[in-house]
Coordinates of C-alpha atoms and ligand atoms in Angstrom, one line a residue:
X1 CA 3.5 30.0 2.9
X2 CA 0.5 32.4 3.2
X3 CA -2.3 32.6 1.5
X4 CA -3.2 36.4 0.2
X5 CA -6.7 36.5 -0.3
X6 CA -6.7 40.0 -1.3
X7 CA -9.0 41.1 -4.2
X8 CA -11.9 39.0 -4.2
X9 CA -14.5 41.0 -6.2
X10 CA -12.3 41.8 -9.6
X11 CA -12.6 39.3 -12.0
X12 CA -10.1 36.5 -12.6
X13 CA -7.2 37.3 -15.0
X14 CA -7.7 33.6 -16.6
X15 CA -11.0 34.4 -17.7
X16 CA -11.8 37.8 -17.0
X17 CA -12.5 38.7 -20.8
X18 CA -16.4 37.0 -20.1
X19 CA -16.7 37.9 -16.5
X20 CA -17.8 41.4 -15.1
X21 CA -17.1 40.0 -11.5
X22 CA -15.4 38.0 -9.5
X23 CA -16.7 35.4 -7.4
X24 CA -18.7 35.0 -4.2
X25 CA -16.5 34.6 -1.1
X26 CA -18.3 30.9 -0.5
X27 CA -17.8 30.3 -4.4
X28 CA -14.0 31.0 -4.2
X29 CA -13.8 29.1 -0.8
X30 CA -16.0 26.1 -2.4
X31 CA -14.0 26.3 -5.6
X32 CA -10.5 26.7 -4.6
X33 CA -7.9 23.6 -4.2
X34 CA -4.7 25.4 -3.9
X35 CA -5.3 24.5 -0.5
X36 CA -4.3 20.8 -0.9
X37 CA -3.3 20.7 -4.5
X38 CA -0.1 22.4 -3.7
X39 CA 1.8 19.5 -3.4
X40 CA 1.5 19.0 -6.9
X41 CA 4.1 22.1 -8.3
X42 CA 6.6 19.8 -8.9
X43 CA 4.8 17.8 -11.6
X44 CA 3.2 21.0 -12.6
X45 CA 6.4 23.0 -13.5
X46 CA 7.7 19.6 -15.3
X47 CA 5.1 19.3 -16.9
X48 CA 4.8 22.6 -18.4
X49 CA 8.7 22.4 -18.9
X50 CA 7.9 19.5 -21.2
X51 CA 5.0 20.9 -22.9
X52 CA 6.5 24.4 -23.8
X53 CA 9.5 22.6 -25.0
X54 CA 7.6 20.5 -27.6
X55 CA 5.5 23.4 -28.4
X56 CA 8.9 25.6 -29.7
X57 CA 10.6 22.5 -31.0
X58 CA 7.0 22.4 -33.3
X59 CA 7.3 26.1 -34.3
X60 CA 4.5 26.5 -32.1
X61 CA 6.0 29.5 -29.8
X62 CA 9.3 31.0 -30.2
X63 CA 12.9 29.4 -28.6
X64 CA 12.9 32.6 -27.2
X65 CA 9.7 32.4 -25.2
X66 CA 10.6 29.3 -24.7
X67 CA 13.4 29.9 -22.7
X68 CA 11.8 32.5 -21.2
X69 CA 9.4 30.2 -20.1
X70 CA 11.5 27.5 -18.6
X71 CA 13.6 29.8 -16.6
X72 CA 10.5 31.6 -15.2
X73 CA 9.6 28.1 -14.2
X74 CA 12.7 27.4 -13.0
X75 CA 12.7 30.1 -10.8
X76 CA 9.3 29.1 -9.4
X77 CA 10.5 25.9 -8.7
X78 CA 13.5 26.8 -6.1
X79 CA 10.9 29.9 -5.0
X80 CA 8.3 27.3 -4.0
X81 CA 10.8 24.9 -2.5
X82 CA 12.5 26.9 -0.4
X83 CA 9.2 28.5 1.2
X84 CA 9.6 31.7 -0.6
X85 CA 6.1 31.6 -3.0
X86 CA 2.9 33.3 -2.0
X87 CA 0.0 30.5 -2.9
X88 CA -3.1 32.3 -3.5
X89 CA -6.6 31.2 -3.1
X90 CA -8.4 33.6 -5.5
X91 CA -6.2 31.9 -8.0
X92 CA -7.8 28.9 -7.2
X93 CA -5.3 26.1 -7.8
X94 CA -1.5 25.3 -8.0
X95 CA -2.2 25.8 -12.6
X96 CA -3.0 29.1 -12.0
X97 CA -0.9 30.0 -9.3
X98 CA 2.2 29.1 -11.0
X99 CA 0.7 30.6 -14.6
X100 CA 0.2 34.2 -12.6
X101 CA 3.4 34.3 -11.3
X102 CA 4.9 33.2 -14.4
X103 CA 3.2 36.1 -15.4
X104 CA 4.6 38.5 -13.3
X105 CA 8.3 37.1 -13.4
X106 CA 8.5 37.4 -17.1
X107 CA 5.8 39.1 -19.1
X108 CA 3.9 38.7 -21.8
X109 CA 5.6 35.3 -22.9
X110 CA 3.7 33.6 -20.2
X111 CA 0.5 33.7 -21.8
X112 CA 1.7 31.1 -24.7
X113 CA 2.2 28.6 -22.4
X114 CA -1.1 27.7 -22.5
X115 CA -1.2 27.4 -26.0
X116 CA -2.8 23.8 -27.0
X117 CA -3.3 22.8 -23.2
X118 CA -6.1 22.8 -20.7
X119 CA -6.3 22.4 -17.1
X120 CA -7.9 19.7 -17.5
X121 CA -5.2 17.5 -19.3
X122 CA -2.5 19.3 -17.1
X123 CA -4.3 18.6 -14.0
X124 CA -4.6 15.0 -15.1
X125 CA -0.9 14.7 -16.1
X126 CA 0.0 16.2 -12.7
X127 CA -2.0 13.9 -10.8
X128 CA -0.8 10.9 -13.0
X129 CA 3.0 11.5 -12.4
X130 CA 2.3 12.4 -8.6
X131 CA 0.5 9.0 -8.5
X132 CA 3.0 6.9 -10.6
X133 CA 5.6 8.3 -7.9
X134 CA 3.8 6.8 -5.4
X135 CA 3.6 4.1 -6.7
X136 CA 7.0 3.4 -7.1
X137 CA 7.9 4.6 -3.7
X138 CA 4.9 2.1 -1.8
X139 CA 6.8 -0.5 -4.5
X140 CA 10.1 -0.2 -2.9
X141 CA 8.5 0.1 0.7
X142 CA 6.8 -3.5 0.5
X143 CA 10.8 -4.5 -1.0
X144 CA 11.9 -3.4 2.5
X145 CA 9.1 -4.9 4.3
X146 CA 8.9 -8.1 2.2
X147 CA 13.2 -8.3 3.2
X148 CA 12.2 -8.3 6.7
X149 CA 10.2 -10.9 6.6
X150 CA 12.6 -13.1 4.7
X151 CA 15.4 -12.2 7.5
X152 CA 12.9 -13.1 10.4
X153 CA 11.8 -16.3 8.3
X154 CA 15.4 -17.5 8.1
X155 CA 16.6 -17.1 11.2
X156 CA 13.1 -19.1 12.7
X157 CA 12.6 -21.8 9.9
X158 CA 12.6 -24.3 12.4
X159 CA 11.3 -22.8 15.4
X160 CA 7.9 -24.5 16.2
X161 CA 4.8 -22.3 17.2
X162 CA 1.0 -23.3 17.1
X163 CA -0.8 -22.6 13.7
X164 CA -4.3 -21.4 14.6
X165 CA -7.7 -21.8 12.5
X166 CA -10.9 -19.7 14.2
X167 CA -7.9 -18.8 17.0
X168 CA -7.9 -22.1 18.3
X169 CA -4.7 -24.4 18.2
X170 CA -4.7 -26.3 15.0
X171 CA -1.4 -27.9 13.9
X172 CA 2.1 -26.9 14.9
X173 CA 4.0 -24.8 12.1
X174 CA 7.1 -22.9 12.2
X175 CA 7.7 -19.1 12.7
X176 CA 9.3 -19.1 9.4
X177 CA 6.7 -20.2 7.8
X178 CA 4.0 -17.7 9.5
X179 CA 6.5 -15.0 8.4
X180 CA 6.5 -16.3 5.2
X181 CA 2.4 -16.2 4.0
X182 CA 3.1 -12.1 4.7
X183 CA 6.1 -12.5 2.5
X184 CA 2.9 -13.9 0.2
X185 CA 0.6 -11.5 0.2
X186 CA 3.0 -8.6 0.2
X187 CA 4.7 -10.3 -2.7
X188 CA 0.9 -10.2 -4.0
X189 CA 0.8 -6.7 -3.0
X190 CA 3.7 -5.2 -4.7
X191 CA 2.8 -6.9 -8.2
X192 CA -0.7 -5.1 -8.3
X193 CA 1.8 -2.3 -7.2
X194 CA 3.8 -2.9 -10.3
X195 CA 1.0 -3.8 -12.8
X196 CA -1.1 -0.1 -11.5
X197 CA 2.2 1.3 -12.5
X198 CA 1.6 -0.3 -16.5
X199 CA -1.9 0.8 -16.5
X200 CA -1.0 4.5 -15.9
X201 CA 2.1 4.9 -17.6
X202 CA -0.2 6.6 -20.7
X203 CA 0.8 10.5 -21.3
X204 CA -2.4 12.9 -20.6
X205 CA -1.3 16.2 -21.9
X206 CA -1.5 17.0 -25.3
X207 CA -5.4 15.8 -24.4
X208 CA -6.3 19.3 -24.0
X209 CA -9.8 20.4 -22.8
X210 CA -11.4 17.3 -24.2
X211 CA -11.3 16.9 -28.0
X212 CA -7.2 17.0 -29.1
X213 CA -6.0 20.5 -30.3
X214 CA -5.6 22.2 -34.1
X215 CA -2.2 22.9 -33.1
X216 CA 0.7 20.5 -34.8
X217 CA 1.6 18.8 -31.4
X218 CA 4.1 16.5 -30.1
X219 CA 2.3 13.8 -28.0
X220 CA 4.7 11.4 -28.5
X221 CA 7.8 13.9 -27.9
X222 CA 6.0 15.2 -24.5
X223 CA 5.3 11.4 -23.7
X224 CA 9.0 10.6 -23.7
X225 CA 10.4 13.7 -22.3
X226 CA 8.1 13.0 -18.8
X227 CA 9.0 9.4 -18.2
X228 CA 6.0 7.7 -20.0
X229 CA 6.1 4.5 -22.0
X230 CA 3.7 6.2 -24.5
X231 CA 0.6 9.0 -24.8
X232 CA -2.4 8.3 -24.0
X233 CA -5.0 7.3 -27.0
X234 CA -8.6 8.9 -26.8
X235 CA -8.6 12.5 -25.6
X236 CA -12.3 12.2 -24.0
X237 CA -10.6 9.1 -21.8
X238 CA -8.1 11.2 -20.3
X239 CA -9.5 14.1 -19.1
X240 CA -12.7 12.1 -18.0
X241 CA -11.0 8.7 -15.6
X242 CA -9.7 8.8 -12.4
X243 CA -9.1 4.8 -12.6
X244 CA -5.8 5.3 -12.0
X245 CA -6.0 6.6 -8.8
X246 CA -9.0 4.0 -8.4
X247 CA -6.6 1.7 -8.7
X248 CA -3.5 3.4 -6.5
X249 CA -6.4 3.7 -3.6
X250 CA -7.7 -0.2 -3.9
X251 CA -3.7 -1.5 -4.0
X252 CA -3.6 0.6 -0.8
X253 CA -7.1 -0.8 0.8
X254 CA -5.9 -4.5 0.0
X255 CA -2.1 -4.1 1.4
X256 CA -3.6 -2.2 4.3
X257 CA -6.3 -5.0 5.0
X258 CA -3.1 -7.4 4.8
X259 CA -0.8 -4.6 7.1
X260 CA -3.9 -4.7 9.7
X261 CA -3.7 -8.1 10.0
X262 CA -0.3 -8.4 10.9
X263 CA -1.2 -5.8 13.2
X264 CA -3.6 -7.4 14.8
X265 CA -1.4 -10.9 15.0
X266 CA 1.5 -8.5 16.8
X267 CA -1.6 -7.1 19.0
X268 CA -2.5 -10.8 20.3
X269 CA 0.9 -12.0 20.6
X270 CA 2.4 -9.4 22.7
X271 CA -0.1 -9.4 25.1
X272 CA 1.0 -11.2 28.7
X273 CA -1.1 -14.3 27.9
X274 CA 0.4 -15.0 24.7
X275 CA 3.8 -13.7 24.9
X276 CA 5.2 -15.2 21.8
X277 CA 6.6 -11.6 20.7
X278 CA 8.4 -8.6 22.6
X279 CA 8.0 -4.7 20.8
X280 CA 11.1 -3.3 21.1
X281 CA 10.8 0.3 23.1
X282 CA 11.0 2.1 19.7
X283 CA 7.9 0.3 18.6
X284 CA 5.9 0.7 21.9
X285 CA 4.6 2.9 24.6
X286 CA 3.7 2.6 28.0
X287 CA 0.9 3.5 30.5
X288 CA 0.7 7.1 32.5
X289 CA -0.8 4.9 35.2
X290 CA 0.2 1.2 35.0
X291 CA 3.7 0.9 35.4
X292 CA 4.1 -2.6 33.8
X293 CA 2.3 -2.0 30.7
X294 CA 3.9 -1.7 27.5
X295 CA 1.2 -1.0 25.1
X296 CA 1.4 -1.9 21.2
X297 CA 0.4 1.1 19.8
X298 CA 2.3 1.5 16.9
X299 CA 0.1 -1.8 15.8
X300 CA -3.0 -0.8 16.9
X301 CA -2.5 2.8 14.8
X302 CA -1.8 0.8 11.4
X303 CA -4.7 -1.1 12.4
X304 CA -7.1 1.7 12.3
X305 CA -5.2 3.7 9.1
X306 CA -7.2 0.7 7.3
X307 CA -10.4 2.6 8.0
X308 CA -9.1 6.3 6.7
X309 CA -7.6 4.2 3.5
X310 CA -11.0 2.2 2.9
X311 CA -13.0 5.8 3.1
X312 CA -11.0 7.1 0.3
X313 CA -11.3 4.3 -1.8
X314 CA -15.1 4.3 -1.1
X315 CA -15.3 8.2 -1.5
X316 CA -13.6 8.5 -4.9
X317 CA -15.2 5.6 -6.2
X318 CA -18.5 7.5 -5.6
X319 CA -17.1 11.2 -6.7
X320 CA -16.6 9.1 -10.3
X321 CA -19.4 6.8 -10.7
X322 CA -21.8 9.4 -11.9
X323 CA -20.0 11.4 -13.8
X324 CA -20.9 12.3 -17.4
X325 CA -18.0 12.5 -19.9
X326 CA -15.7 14.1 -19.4
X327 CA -14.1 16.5 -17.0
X328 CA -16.5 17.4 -13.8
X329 CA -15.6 20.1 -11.5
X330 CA -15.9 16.8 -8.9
X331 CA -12.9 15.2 -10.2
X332 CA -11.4 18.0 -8.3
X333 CA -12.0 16.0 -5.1
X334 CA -9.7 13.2 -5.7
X335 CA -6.5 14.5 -4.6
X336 CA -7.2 15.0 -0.8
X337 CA -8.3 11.3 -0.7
X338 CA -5.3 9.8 -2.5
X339 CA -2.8 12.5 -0.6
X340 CA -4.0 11.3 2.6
X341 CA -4.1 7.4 1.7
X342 CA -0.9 7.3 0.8
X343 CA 0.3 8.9 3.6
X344 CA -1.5 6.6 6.1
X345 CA 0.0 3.6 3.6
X346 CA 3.5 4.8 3.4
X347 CA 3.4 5.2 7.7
X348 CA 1.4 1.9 8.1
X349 CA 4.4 -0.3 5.6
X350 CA 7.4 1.4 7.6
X351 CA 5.7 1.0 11.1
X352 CA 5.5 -2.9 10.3
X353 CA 8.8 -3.0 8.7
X354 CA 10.1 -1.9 11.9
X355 CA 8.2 -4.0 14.1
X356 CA 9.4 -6.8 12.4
X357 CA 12.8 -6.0 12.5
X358 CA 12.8 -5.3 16.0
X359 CA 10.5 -7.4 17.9
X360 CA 12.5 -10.2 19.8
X361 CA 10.7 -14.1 19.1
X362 CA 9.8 -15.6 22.4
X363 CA 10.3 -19.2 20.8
X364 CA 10.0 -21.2 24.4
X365 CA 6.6 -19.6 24.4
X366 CA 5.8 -20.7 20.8
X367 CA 7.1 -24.3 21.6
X368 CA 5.3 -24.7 24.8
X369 CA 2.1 -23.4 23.7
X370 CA 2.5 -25.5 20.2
X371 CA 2.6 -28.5 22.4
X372 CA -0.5 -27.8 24.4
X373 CA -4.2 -28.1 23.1
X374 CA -4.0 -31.8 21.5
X375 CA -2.1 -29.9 18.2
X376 CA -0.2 -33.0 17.1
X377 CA -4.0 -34.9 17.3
X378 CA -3.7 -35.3 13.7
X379 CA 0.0 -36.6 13.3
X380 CA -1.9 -39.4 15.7
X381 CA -4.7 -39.7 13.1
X382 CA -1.9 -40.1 10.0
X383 CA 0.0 -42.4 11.8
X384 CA -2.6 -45.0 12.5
X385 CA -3.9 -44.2 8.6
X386 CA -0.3 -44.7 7.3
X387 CA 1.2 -47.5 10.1
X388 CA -1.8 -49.5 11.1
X389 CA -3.8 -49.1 7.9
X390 CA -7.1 -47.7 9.3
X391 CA -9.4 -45.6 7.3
X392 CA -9.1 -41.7 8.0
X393 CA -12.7 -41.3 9.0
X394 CA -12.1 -44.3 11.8
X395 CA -8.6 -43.3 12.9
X396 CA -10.0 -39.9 13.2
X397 CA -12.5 -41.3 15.6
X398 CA -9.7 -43.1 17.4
X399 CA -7.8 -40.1 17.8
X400 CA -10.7 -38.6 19.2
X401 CA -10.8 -40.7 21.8
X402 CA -7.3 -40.3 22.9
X403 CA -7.6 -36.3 22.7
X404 CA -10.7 -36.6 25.6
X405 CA -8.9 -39.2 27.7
X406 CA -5.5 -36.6 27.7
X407 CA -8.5 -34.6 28.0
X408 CA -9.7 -36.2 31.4
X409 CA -6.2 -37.3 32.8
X410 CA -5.4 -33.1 32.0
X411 CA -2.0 -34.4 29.9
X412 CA -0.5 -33.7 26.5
X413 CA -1.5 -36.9 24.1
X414 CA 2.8 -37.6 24.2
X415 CA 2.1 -38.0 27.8
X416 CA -0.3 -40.7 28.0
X417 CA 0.9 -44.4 28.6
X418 CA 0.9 -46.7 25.6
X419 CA -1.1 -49.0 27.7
X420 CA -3.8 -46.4 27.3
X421 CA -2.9 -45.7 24.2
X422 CA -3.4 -49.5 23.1
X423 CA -6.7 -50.0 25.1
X424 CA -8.1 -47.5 22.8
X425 CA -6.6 -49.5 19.7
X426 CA -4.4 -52.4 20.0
X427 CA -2.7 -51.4 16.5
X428 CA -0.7 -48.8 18.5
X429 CA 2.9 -49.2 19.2
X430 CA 5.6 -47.2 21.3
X431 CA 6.9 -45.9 17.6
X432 CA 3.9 -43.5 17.9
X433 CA 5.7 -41.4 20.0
X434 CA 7.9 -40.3 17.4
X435 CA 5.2 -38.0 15.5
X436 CA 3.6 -36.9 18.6
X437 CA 6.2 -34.1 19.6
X438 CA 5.8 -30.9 17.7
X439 CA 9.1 -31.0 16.2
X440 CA 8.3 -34.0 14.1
X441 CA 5.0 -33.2 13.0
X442 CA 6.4 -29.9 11.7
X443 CA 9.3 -31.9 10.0
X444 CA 6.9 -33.9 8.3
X445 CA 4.8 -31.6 6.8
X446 CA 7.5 -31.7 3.4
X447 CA 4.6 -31.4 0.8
X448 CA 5.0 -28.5 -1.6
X449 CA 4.5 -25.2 0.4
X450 CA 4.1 -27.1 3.8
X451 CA 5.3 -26.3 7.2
X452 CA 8.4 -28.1 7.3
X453 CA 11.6 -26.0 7.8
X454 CA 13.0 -27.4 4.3
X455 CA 10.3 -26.8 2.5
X456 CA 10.1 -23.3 4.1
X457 CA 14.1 -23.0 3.3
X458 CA 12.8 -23.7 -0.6
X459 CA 10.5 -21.0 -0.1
X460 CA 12.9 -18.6 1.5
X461 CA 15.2 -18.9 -1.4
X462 CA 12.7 -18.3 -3.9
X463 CA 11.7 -15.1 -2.4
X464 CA 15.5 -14.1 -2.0
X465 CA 15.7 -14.5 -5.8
X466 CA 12.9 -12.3 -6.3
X467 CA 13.6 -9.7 -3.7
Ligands
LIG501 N1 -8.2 22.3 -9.9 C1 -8.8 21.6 -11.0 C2 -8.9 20.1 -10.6 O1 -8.2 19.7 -9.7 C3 -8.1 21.7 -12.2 C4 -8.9 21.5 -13.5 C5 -9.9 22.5 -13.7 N2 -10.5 22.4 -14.9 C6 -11.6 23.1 -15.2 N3 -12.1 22.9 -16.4 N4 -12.2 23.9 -14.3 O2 -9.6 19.3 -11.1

């Protein structure tokens, strides 16, 4: 699609009637957005579809422009879609590239579109439906991603790995329960997704410059006919807030803080010293010079989108927060941030979601490292609390001592002799044994949202049911 750029001195056929001259080179350059807000003509030609519609249906232009009008647009839809449109920049933006050749395709006629609109309630419509899409699509993506996890979860619900806290061995939980938290926040994730979605489902145009129109619109009728539960209420609100995209760009920040994690997690694990996961060759890449390497790439990339997806946030937050009511040429700089967000969001969810699906569970590695590093030091500590009546402060202490003798002797706590064990507390018994394997200290943990693999089945099915 070229950009013609033909012309720059005459001035501009949108409001030429006050201008002797057209703009600078650096203003047009400065000024223009067709650049990037081309990938709004879809929402555009609907959106004027809808608006000349209402405006015949109110005896506000003919039916016959009218139809004139939507075929023109028509025609500028499959022209643009199939490559076949020249964008220009002297006509600054994808509004009044599609209003010129509107212009050109059918005459006079074209010039009532406009009639009871601005750009500045049509660019906030566009950007509104362009961002609700999103929204729905990123929705569906954390479905996919969310049903991954549930898979993964299911088929491991009682395979044992070491839970960490400050990555050190803490207790031993189960894969399927790991895999489950994600399913969490993601769950978390996709209900900000959905209540975004509420928030913006409000109907700019109709809005006009700032203060409503004279002419006997349809707000309602226009509302409906684009997809929206109702129109917006205060015309200064509409053309002034960018919350909504605010709000598509913070969703993305928090599920790409949660996606990074993971990332990281896959990172650690796949490395040679951990080795509880294997990336499947779709998901990895290997070394030019180190044959043996198979690097996680694919991880570490959704790992740094997170800092592209927090900029954005971070830029359009400051774009708005000095703004006076209402529109501001700055609010023009909100689409490139959001456009290249939601790109880096949409890649990030389906690079995970593929991960997960393909990475194969080492879960010998899990066991054996779940085993190793005292994990089960606290099923000791229970056990004395529940069997031999101690206090938890002084069977803590006991355990303790065990831990640095297993310690010393370089042996798991199961390993040591109950004759040690019972020279450290004479309380103890060989029934001890039973909760110092990792198996049973998992299978113990039954209380609401614990480790065990039943209560992770309970979880499992709740998420199925809500998936
Ligand atoms: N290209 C502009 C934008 O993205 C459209 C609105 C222009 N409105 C105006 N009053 N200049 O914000």
């Amino acid at each position: 699609m070229a950009e013609s750029n033909t012309d720059t001195k005459s001035s501009n056929q949108m409001w030429g009637g006050r201008f002797a001259s057209g703009p600078d080179a650096i203003m047009e350059e400065i000024n223009a957005s067709i650049g990037f807000d081309k990938k709004l003509f879809a929402q555009d030609i609907r959106g004027s579809v809808a608006h000349a519609t209402m405006l015949a249906h109110q005896g506000i232009i003919s039916a016959e422009d009218k139809d004139k009008i939507v075929q023109g647009l028509n025609t500028i839809l499959s022209e643009i879609e199939s490559g076949n449109f020249e964008f220009s920049r002297r006509l600054e933006d994808i509004h009044m590239n599609i209003e010129a050749r509107l212009a050109t395709l059918i005459g006079p006629a074209a010039g009532r579109l406009h009639t009871a609109r601005s750009r500045n309630d049509q660019v906030a419509l566009d950007f509104r439906l362009w961002v609700k899409e999103e929204l729905e699509k990123t929705e569906r993506m954390l479905t996919s991603l969310i049903a991954a996890f549930l898979d993964r979860a299911e088929e491991h619900a009682e395979s044992v790995m070491p839970g960490f806290t400050h990555l050190q061995t803490a207790q031993p939980v189960t894969f399927g329960h790991h895999c489950m938290a994600y399913v969490e926040m993601f769950g978390r994730d996709r209900s900000r997704v959905r209540h975004a979605i509420e928030h913006l489902d409000e109907s700019p145009i109709g809005a006009a410059a700032l203060a409503g129109t004279g002419y006997p619109i349809d707000r309602h009728m226009t509302a409906k006919a684009l997809g929206f539960r109702e129109p917006t209420r205060n015309s200064i609100d509409t053309v002034s807030d960018r919350d909504f995209a605010i709000e598509f760009l913070s969703i993305a920040a928090i599920t790409g803080m949660h996606l990074s994690r993971l990332a990281e997690e896959i990172v650690i694990w796949s490395t040679p010293q951990f080795g509880f996961v294997r990336l499947s060759d779709a998901f990895s890449t290997g070394s030019s010079i180190m044959p043996q390497k198979k690097n996680p790439d694919a991880a570490e990339l959704v790992r740094a989108k997170t800092g592209r997806i927090n900029g954005s946030l971070i830029a359009l937050l400051t774009i708005m927060k000095g703004l006076p009511l209402a529109y501001s040429k700055d609010m023009q700089e909100d689409k490139e941030q959001v456009f290249d967000a939601a790109e880096s969001l949409e890649l990030a969810i389906a690079a995970m979601t593929g991960m997960v699906r393909d990475m194969t569970v080492n879960t010998q590695r899990m066991k054996a490292a779940a085993g190793s590093g005292f994990s089960t030091a606290t099923d000791l500590a229970d056990w004395l609390v529940r069997e031999a009546g101690l206090p938890f402060r002084d069977a803590h202490h006991v355990t303790g001592r065990a831990v640095a003798l297993a310690e010393s002797k370089g042996c798991d706590l199961a390993d040591l002799p109950l004759s040690d064990l019972q020279a450290i507390h004479s309380a103890i018994t060989d029934k001890v044994y039973d909760v110092l394997t990792v198996e049973a200290s998992v299978a113990s943990r039954k209380s609401f949202g614990g480790t065990a693999p039943s209560e992770v089945r309970r979880q499992i099915a709740f998420w199925r049911a809500r998936n």
